[in-house]
Amino acid sequence: MSENSQVTVILEHIKARERELADQAGQVRARIEELARQLGEIDTESENLRITRKTLLALPLPSPAAEPERPDIPDHPAYHQILTALTDSGRPMRARDLCQALDLPILPKNTEGIRSKLKRLVSRGILIEPEPGLFARPGV
């Protein structure tokens, strides 16, 4: 092998290695461009979140809606019937009067049952007892 042929082999090896490195550099540049694009998207979203937070913190707090508190009416239908009867009458009523309005026989068990339900409605703030044994809707 002559010196010239050895130099040719070395030059070809260098040329091949340069091509490999150029390909690798191209791949790395493509990855860098993709990463730079992704970084730009992340930066944009971060900036949008920062602006949103700043805007929200600058807004005055809304005053709470003045929703009247509704006391919880027990689920049993008798409570709804009692309230309907009191509303329909438009006047305060006694347990005995409510038994009549609800078509219940005037028996001690019925009047006491109605009275205990009326007392429960008073304790929950749904009814008032303007005088002992007399029950009404508030404002009546």
C-alpha positions as a printed Julia matrix, in Angstrom:
140×3 Matrix{Float64}:
    0.0    0.0    0.0
    1.36   3.31  -0.93
    1.4    6.39   1.15
   -1.1    7.97  -1.13
   -3.57   5.13  -0.69
   -3.21   5.32   3.1
   -3.97   9.01   2.99
   -6.98   8.3    0.78
   -8.31   5.74   3.27
   -7.8    8.18   6.14
   -9.47  10.99   4.19
  -12.46   8.75   3.38
  -12.68   7.78   7.03
  -12.62  11.47   8.0
  -15.26  12.25   5.36
  -17.51   9.43   6.64
  -17.05  10.6   10.2
  -17.88  14.2    9.17
  -21.13  12.95   7.57
  -22.01  11.01  10.73
  -21.36  14.08  12.87
  -23.34  16.32  10.49
  -26.29  13.88  10.71
  -26.04  13.78  14.51
  -25.81  17.58  14.63
  -28.9   17.86  12.43
  -30.82  15.51  14.73
  -29.7   17.45  17.82
  -30.68  20.76  16.16
  -34.13  19.31  15.35
  -34.52  18.21  18.99
  -33.39  21.66  20.16
  -35.99  23.31  17.9
  -38.72  20.98  19.22
  -37.68  21.6   22.83
  -37.56  25.36  22.2
  -41.11  25.18  20.76
  -42.32  23.21  23.79
  -40.59  25.64  26.14
  -42.3   28.54  24.39
  -45.71  26.89  24.87
  -45.0   26.29  28.56
  -43.83  29.88  29.05
  -46.95  31.21  27.32
  -49.28  29.12  29.47
  -47.4   30.12  32.64
  -47.72  33.79  31.7
  -51.45  33.36  31.01
  -51.92  31.77  34.44
  -49.95  34.58  36.11
  -52.11  37.2   34.39
  -55.31  35.33  35.31
  -54.26  35.11  38.97
  -53.35  38.8   39.02
  -56.69  39.72  37.41
  -58.71  37.58  39.82
  -56.93  39.01  42.84
  -57.61  42.54  41.6
  -61.37  41.95  41.28
  -63.52  43.1   44.2
  -65.19  40.27  46.07
  -68.9   39.99  45.26
  -71.21  40.53  48.16
  -72.92  37.3   49.15
  -76.42  36.89  47.81
  -78.9   37.7   50.5
  -80.75  34.43  50.35
  -83.1   34.02  53.25
  -82.41  31.04  55.43
  -85.01  28.36  55.0
  -85.48  26.18  58.01
  -85.53  22.49  57.27
  -89.06  21.15  57.21
  -89.24  17.49  58.26
  -89.96  15.1   55.39
  -93.08  13.53  56.86
  -96.22  14.59  54.92
  -98.06  15.52  58.13
  -95.74  18.54  58.56
  -96.55  19.79  55.08
 -100.28  19.28  55.71
 -100.04  21.26  58.97
  -98.21  24.12  57.25
 -100.72  24.14  54.39
 -103.66  24.23  56.83
 -102.09  27.11  58.76
 -101.41  29.02  55.54
 -104.93  28.41  54.23
 -106.54  29.57  57.46
 -104.46  32.74  57.61
 -104.76  32.83  61.4
 -103.08  31.2   64.4
 -104.52  27.8   65.3
 -104.52  25.35  68.19
 -103.76  21.62  67.85
 -107.48  20.81  68.16
 -108.34  23.27  65.35
 -105.7   21.68  63.14
 -107.12  18.21  63.8
 -110.47  19.48  62.52
 -108.85  21.19  59.52
 -107.01  17.95  58.68
 -110.16  15.84  59.12
 -108.67  13.9   62.06
 -110.92  12.63  64.83
 -110.67  14.83  67.93
 -108.93  12.27  70.11
 -106.16  12.89  72.64
 -103.64  10.84  70.6
 -104.34  12.98  67.5
 -104.23  16.36  69.26
 -101.05  15.4   71.15
  -99.45  14.13  67.95
 -100.29  17.38  66.16
  -99.14  19.43  69.18
  -95.74  17.64  69.24
  -95.31  18.3   65.52
  -96.24  21.96  66.05
  -93.67  22.24  68.86
  -91.02  20.69  66.59
  -91.83  23.25  63.88
  -91.53  26.03  66.47
  -88.15  24.71  67.64
  -86.92  24.78  64.04
  -88.09  28.35  63.54
  -90.72  27.42  60.97
  -93.68  28.36  63.18
  -94.15  30.72  66.1
  -96.16  30.24  69.29
  -97.51  33.74  70.08
  -99.19  32.38  73.2
  -99.12  28.93  74.82
 -100.96  26.4   72.65
 -101.52  28.82  69.76
  -99.41  28.31  66.63
  -98.94  30.47  63.53
  -96.74  31.08  60.54
  -94.3   33.95  61.17
  -95.73  37.27  60.04
  -99.37  36.16  60.45
